[in-house]
Amino acid sequence: MKSIYRGIPLAIALAAIIAGASFAEAAAARAERKTTPLTHAELYQLYGQKSWIWKEGAGYFSVQARRFIAWSKENGKPSYGVGRWFITGPGKLCFRAEWHARDGSSPATTCFSHAKRGGVIYQRREPDGAWYVFKNAQVRPDDEFAKLRRGNYVGASLSRIEARLGRVE
């Protein structure tokens, strides 16, 4: 008889873990349904005339002809990109640029989806990135949004990298 009762607490614990995971998954699904994509105007206001400062570079979203310029020193290798940024649908912003480096150039398109719930904005890299908080209702210093700065913080560094690599139009 004792052997039967020993297995019961384990079975109850496993059932509770499985039920907890199911509840958490259901809550996440409900939360995602309650978000709404950012509008074209909200995305334009969020990014227009701002520089997005990255760990090893930055990108600038000019409103003139929606020009996008960027520079990077990822892995210690300088490169720069010139292209356009555009909004493809509700909540989705993309930038397409021709990236130039010492060993050549190639085009790249990067897209992000944005959704909001209450005062919180969520972002994810397309096509299969995970959603994360981009901007809290009360902006925090570690929000990705805090890396967006009004003005062109790209031009000077981009010019130096172009000069080193040779400007390509």
PDB file of C-alpha atoms in Angstrom:
ATOM      1  CA  MET A   1       0.000   0.000   0.000  1.00  0.00           C
ATOM      2  CA  LYS A   2       2.799   2.423   0.795  1.00  0.00           C
ATOM      3  CA  SER A   3       4.191   2.178  -2.743  1.00  0.00           C
ATOM      4  CA  ILE A   4       0.881   3.363  -4.243  1.00  0.00           C
ATOM      5  CA  TYR A   5       0.747   6.423  -1.975  1.00  0.00           C
ATOM      6  CA  ARG A   6       4.356   7.387  -2.693  1.00  0.00           C
ATOM      7  CA  GLY A   7       3.545   7.961  -6.356  1.00  0.00           C
ATOM      8  CA  ILE A   8       0.501  10.157  -5.661  1.00  0.00           C
ATOM      9  CA  PRO A   9       2.419  13.304  -4.564  1.00  0.00           C
ATOM     10  CA  LEU A  10       4.615  13.022  -7.672  1.00  0.00           C
ATOM     11  CA  ALA A  11       1.544  12.665  -9.902  1.00  0.00           C
ATOM     12  CA  ILE A  12      -0.108  15.664  -8.226  1.00  0.00           C
ATOM     13  CA  ALA A  13       3.068  17.736  -8.628  1.00  0.00           C
ATOM     14  CA  LEU A  14       3.360  16.831 -12.326  1.00  0.00           C
ATOM     15  CA  ALA A  15      -0.315  17.646 -12.918  1.00  0.00           C
ATOM     16  CA  ALA A  16       0.140  21.024 -11.194  1.00  0.00           C
ATOM     17  CA  ILE A  17       3.203  21.815 -13.333  1.00  0.00           C
ATOM     18  CA  ILE A  18       1.384  20.873 -16.535  1.00  0.00           C
ATOM     19  CA  ALA A  19      -1.700  22.866 -15.517  1.00  0.00           C
ATOM     20  CA  GLY A  20       0.507  25.853 -14.577  1.00  0.00           C
ATOM     21  CA  ALA A  21       2.205  25.762 -17.969  1.00  0.00           C
ATOM     22  CA  SER A  22      -1.181  25.573 -19.695  1.00  0.00           C
ATOM     23  CA  PHE A  23      -2.477  28.536 -17.690  1.00  0.00           C
ATOM     24  CA  ALA A  24       0.669  30.544 -18.510  1.00  0.00           C
ATOM     25  CA  GLU A  25       0.370  29.728 -22.221  1.00  0.00           C
ATOM     26  CA  ALA A  26      -3.309  30.687 -22.195  1.00  0.00           C
ATOM     27  CA  ALA A  27      -2.535  33.977 -20.420  1.00  0.00           C
ATOM     28  CA  ALA A  28       0.169  34.803 -22.986  1.00  0.00           C
ATOM     29  CA  ALA A  29      -2.240  34.051 -25.842  1.00  0.00           C
ATOM     30  CA  ARG A  30      -4.923  36.268 -24.246  1.00  0.00           C
ATOM     31  CA  ALA A  31      -2.412  39.088 -23.772  1.00  0.00           C
ATOM     32  CA  GLU A  32      -1.302  38.886 -27.414  1.00  0.00           C
ATOM     33  CA  ARG A  33      -4.920  39.072 -28.592  1.00  0.00           C
ATOM     34  CA  LYS A  34      -5.433  42.244 -26.569  1.00  0.00           C
ATOM     35  CA  THR A  35      -2.630  44.112 -28.324  1.00  0.00           C
ATOM     36  CA  THR A  36      -3.268  46.319 -31.332  1.00  0.00           C
ATOM     37  CA  PRO A  37      -0.737  47.124 -34.053  1.00  0.00           C
ATOM     38  CA  LEU A  38       0.679  50.640 -34.111  1.00  0.00           C
ATOM     39  CA  THR A  39      -0.793  52.835 -36.824  1.00  0.00           C
ATOM     40  CA  HIS A  40       1.152  54.290 -39.729  1.00  0.00           C
ATOM     41  CA  ALA A  41       1.112  57.689 -37.985  1.00  0.00           C
ATOM     42  CA  GLU A  42       2.357  56.224 -34.684  1.00  0.00           C
ATOM     43  CA  LEU A  43       5.276  54.475 -36.392  1.00  0.00           C
ATOM     44  CA  TYR A  44       6.120  57.603 -38.372  1.00  0.00           C
ATOM     45  CA  GLN A  45       6.136  59.654 -35.167  1.00  0.00           C
ATOM     46  CA  LEU A  46       8.126  56.993 -33.302  1.00  0.00           C
ATOM     47  CA  TYR A  47      10.978  56.772 -35.860  1.00  0.00           C
ATOM     48  CA  GLY A  48      10.870  59.861 -38.106  1.00  0.00           C
ATOM     49  CA  GLN A  49      13.896  62.187 -37.751  1.00  0.00           C
ATOM     50  CA  LYS A  50      15.407  59.904 -35.108  1.00  0.00           C
ATOM     51  CA  SER A  51      18.546  57.845 -34.791  1.00  0.00           C
ATOM     52  CA  TRP A  52      18.380  54.351 -33.319  1.00  0.00           C
ATOM     53  CA  ILE A  53      21.598  53.819 -31.394  1.00  0.00           C
ATOM     54  CA  TRP A  54      22.768  50.200 -31.500  1.00  0.00           C
ATOM     55  CA  LYS A  55      25.478  48.436 -29.544  1.00  0.00           C
ATOM     56  CA  GLU A  56      27.960  48.743 -32.424  1.00  0.00           C
ATOM     57  CA  GLY A  57      26.397  51.331 -34.718  1.00  0.00           C
ATOM     58  CA  ALA A  58      23.316  53.393 -35.436  1.00  0.00           C
ATOM     59  CA  GLY A  59      20.616  53.977 -38.044  1.00  0.00           C
ATOM     60  CA  TYR A  60      18.928  57.281 -38.940  1.00  0.00           C
ATOM     61  CA  PHE A  61      15.335  57.530 -40.223  1.00  0.00           C
ATOM     62  CA  SER A  62      15.134  60.775 -42.201  1.00  0.00           C
ATOM     63  CA  VAL A  63      11.678  61.993 -43.181  1.00  0.00           C
ATOM     64  CA  GLN A  64      13.083  63.492 -46.405  1.00  0.00           C
ATOM     65  CA  ALA A  65      12.278  60.842 -49.011  1.00  0.00           C
ATOM     66  CA  ARG A  66      12.268  58.352 -46.091  1.00  0.00           C
ATOM     67  CA  ARG A  67      16.043  58.035 -46.452  1.00  0.00           C
ATOM     68  CA  PHE A  68      17.715  55.520 -44.152  1.00  0.00           C
ATOM     69  CA  ILE A  69      21.440  55.676 -43.413  1.00  0.00           C
ATOM     70  CA  ALA A  70      23.410  53.566 -40.975  1.00  0.00           C
ATOM     71  CA  TRP A  71      26.848  52.527 -39.880  1.00  0.00           C
ATOM     72  CA  SER A  72      28.141  49.516 -38.002  1.00  0.00           C
ATOM     73  CA  LYS A  73      31.377  48.172 -36.589  1.00  0.00           C
ATOM     74  CA  GLU A  74      29.970  44.742 -35.816  1.00  0.00           C
ATOM     75  CA  ASN A  75      32.762  42.271 -35.083  1.00  0.00           C
ATOM     76  CA  GLY A  76      35.221  45.155 -35.504  1.00  0.00           C
ATOM     77  CA  LYS A  77      34.459  45.413 -39.237  1.00  0.00           C
ATOM     78  CA  PRO A  78      33.274  48.870 -40.345  1.00  0.00           C
ATOM     79  CA  SER A  79      30.376  49.065 -42.779  1.00  0.00           C
ATOM     80  CA  TYR A  80      27.693  51.515 -43.798  1.00  0.00           C
ATOM     81  CA  GLY A  81      24.248  51.277 -45.325  1.00  0.00           C
ATOM     82  CA  VAL A  82      22.244  53.663 -47.481  1.00  0.00           C
ATOM     83  CA  GLY A  83      18.635  53.089 -48.439  1.00  0.00           C
ATOM     84  CA  ARG A  84      15.016  53.772 -47.467  1.00  0.00           C
ATOM     85  CA  TRP A  85      12.702  53.052 -44.565  1.00  0.00           C
ATOM     86  CA  PHE A  86       9.045  52.265 -45.059  1.00  0.00           C
ATOM     87  CA  ILE A  87       5.901  51.145 -43.285  1.00  0.00           C
ATOM     88  CA  THR A  88       4.395  48.044 -44.878  1.00  0.00           C
ATOM     89  CA  GLY A  89       1.239  47.615 -42.877  1.00  0.00           C
ATOM     90  CA  PRO A  90      -0.295  48.054 -39.472  1.00  0.00           C
ATOM     91  CA  GLY A  91       2.545  48.013 -36.960  1.00  0.00           C
ATOM     92  CA  LYS A  92       5.296  46.970 -39.369  1.00  0.00           C
ATOM     93  CA  LEU A  93       8.351  49.107 -40.122  1.00  0.00           C
ATOM     94  CA  CYS A  94      11.165  48.047 -42.455  1.00  0.00           C
ATOM     95  CA  PHE A  95      14.404  49.498 -43.693  1.00  0.00           C
ATOM     96  CA  ARG A  96      16.199  48.388 -46.832  1.00  0.00           C
ATOM     97  CA  ALA A  97      19.780  49.413 -47.470  1.00  0.00           C
ATOM     98  CA  GLU A  98      22.753  48.584 -49.608  1.00  0.00           C
ATOM     99  CA  TRP A  99      25.463  47.734 -47.085  1.00  0.00           C
ATOM    100  CA  HIS A 100      29.073  48.463 -48.016  1.00  0.00           C
ATOM    101  CA  ALA A 101      32.142  46.942 -46.388  1.00  0.00           C
ATOM    102  CA  ARG A 102      35.774  46.412 -47.318  1.00  0.00           C
ATOM    103  CA  ASP A 103      34.948  43.078 -48.976  1.00  0.00           C
ATOM    104  CA  GLY A 104      32.014  44.335 -51.090  1.00  0.00           C
ATOM    105  CA  SER A 105      28.393  45.302 -50.788  1.00  0.00           C
ATOM    106  CA  SER A 106      25.041  43.621 -50.516  1.00  0.00           C
ATOM    107  CA  PRO A 107      21.410  44.606 -49.951  1.00  0.00           C
ATOM    108  CA  ALA A 108      19.597  43.827 -46.721  1.00  0.00           C
ATOM    109  CA  THR A 109      16.043  44.389 -45.546  1.00  0.00           C
ATOM    110  CA  THR A 110      15.176  44.358 -41.856  1.00  0.00           C
ATOM    111  CA  CYS A 111      11.623  44.560 -40.494  1.00  0.00           C
ATOM    112  CA  PHE A 112      10.092  44.985 -37.052  1.00  0.00           C
ATOM    113  CA  SER A 113       6.498  44.586 -35.923  1.00  0.00           C
ATOM    114  CA  HIS A 114       5.054  46.842 -33.220  1.00  0.00           C
ATOM    115  CA  ALA A 115       1.952  46.418 -31.090  1.00  0.00           C
ATOM    116  CA  LYS A 116       0.584  48.202 -28.046  1.00  0.00           C
ATOM    117  CA  ARG A 117      -1.459  47.349 -25.010  1.00  0.00           C
ATOM    118  CA  GLY A 118      -2.298  50.164 -22.667  1.00  0.00           C
ATOM    119  CA  GLY A 119       0.724  52.440 -22.569  1.00  0.00           C
ATOM    120  CA  VAL A 120       3.185  49.658 -23.397  1.00  0.00           C
ATOM    121  CA  ILE A 121       4.650  49.172 -26.892  1.00  0.00           C
ATOM    122  CA  TYR A 122       5.944  45.725 -27.870  1.00  0.00           C
ATOM    123  CA  GLN A 123       8.355  44.984 -30.709  1.00  0.00           C
ATOM    124  CA  ARG A 124       9.679  41.918 -32.458  1.00  0.00           C
ATOM    125  CA  ARG A 125      12.059  41.412 -35.339  1.00  0.00           C
ATOM    126  CA  GLU A 126      10.422  39.794 -38.334  1.00  0.00           C
ATOM    127  CA  PRO A 127       9.891  37.145 -39.423  1.00  0.00           C
ATOM    128  CA  ASP A 128      10.198  35.057 -36.272  1.00  0.00           C
ATOM    129  CA  GLY A 129      11.619  37.124 -33.411  1.00  0.00           C
ATOM    130  CA  ALA A 130      10.118  37.012 -29.928  1.00  0.00           C
ATOM    131  CA  TRP A 131       7.956  39.878 -28.672  1.00  0.00           C
ATOM    132  CA  TYR A 132       9.571  42.101 -26.052  1.00  0.00           C
ATOM    133  CA  VAL A 133       8.747  45.381 -24.347  1.00  0.00           C
ATOM    134  CA  PHE A 134      10.043  48.187 -26.567  1.00  0.00           C
ATOM    135  CA  LYS A 135       8.620  51.040 -24.491  1.00  0.00           C
ATOM    136  CA  ASN A 136       7.087  50.838 -21.040  1.00  0.00           C
ATOM    137  CA  ALA A 137       4.245  53.179 -20.092  1.00  0.00           C
ATOM    138  CA  GLN A 138       6.778  54.903 -17.807  1.00  0.00           C
ATOM    139  CA  VAL A 139       9.886  54.822 -20.022  1.00  0.00           C
ATOM    140  CA  ARG A 140      12.776  53.025 -18.349  1.00  0.00           C
ATOM    141  CA  PRO A 141      16.464  53.616 -19.105  1.00  0.00           C
ATOM    142  CA  ASP A 142      16.825  50.033 -20.396  1.00  0.00           C
ATOM    143  CA  ASP A 143      13.854  50.271 -22.806  1.00  0.00           C
ATOM    144  CA  GLU A 144      14.909  49.864 -26.432  1.00  0.00           C
ATOM    145  CA  PHE A 145      12.874  53.036 -27.043  1.00  0.00           C
ATOM    146  CA  ALA A 146      15.440  54.953 -24.968  1.00  0.00           C
ATOM    147  CA  LYS A 147      17.960  54.254 -27.757  1.00  0.00           C
ATOM    148  CA  LEU A 148      15.925  56.380 -30.196  1.00  0.00           C
ATOM    149  CA  ARG A 149      17.232  59.949 -30.197  1.00  0.00           C
ATOM    150  CA  ARG A 150      15.903  62.919 -32.097  1.00  0.00           C
ATOM    151  CA  GLY A 151      18.391  64.024 -34.739  1.00  0.00           C
ATOM    152  CA  ASN A 152      21.028  62.541 -36.986  1.00  0.00           C
ATOM    153  CA  TYR A 153      23.642  60.729 -34.887  1.00  0.00           C
ATOM    154  CA  VAL A 154      24.757  58.722 -37.915  1.00  0.00           C
ATOM    155  CA  GLY A 155      26.098  61.163 -40.513  1.00  0.00           C
ATOM    156  CA  ALA A 156      29.514  61.931 -39.013  1.00  0.00           C
ATOM    157  CA  SER A 157      30.453  58.290 -38.361  1.00  0.00           C
ATOM    158  CA  LEU A 158      29.052  57.229 -41.723  1.00  0.00           C
ATOM    159  CA  SER A 159      31.202  59.872 -43.477  1.00  0.00           C
ATOM    160  CA  ARG A 160      34.348  58.608 -41.729  1.00  0.00           C
ATOM    161  CA  ILE A 161      33.592  54.997 -42.677  1.00  0.00           C
ATOM    162  CA  GLU A 162      32.758  55.997 -46.279  1.00  0.00           C
ATOM    163  CA  ALA A 163      36.083  57.829 -46.518  1.00  0.00           C
ATOM    164  CA  ARG A 164      37.956  54.760 -45.246  1.00  0.00           C
ATOM    165  CA  LEU A 165      36.113  52.296 -47.483  1.00  0.00           C
ATOM    166  CA  GLY A 166      35.505  54.505 -50.497  1.00  0.00           C
ATOM    167  CA  ARG A 167      32.119  56.033 -51.124  1.00  0.00           C
ATOM    168  CA  VAL A 168      29.726  54.004 -53.263  1.00  0.00           C
ATOM    169  CA  GLU A 169      26.409  55.419 -54.503  1.00  0.00           C
TER     170      GLU A 169
END
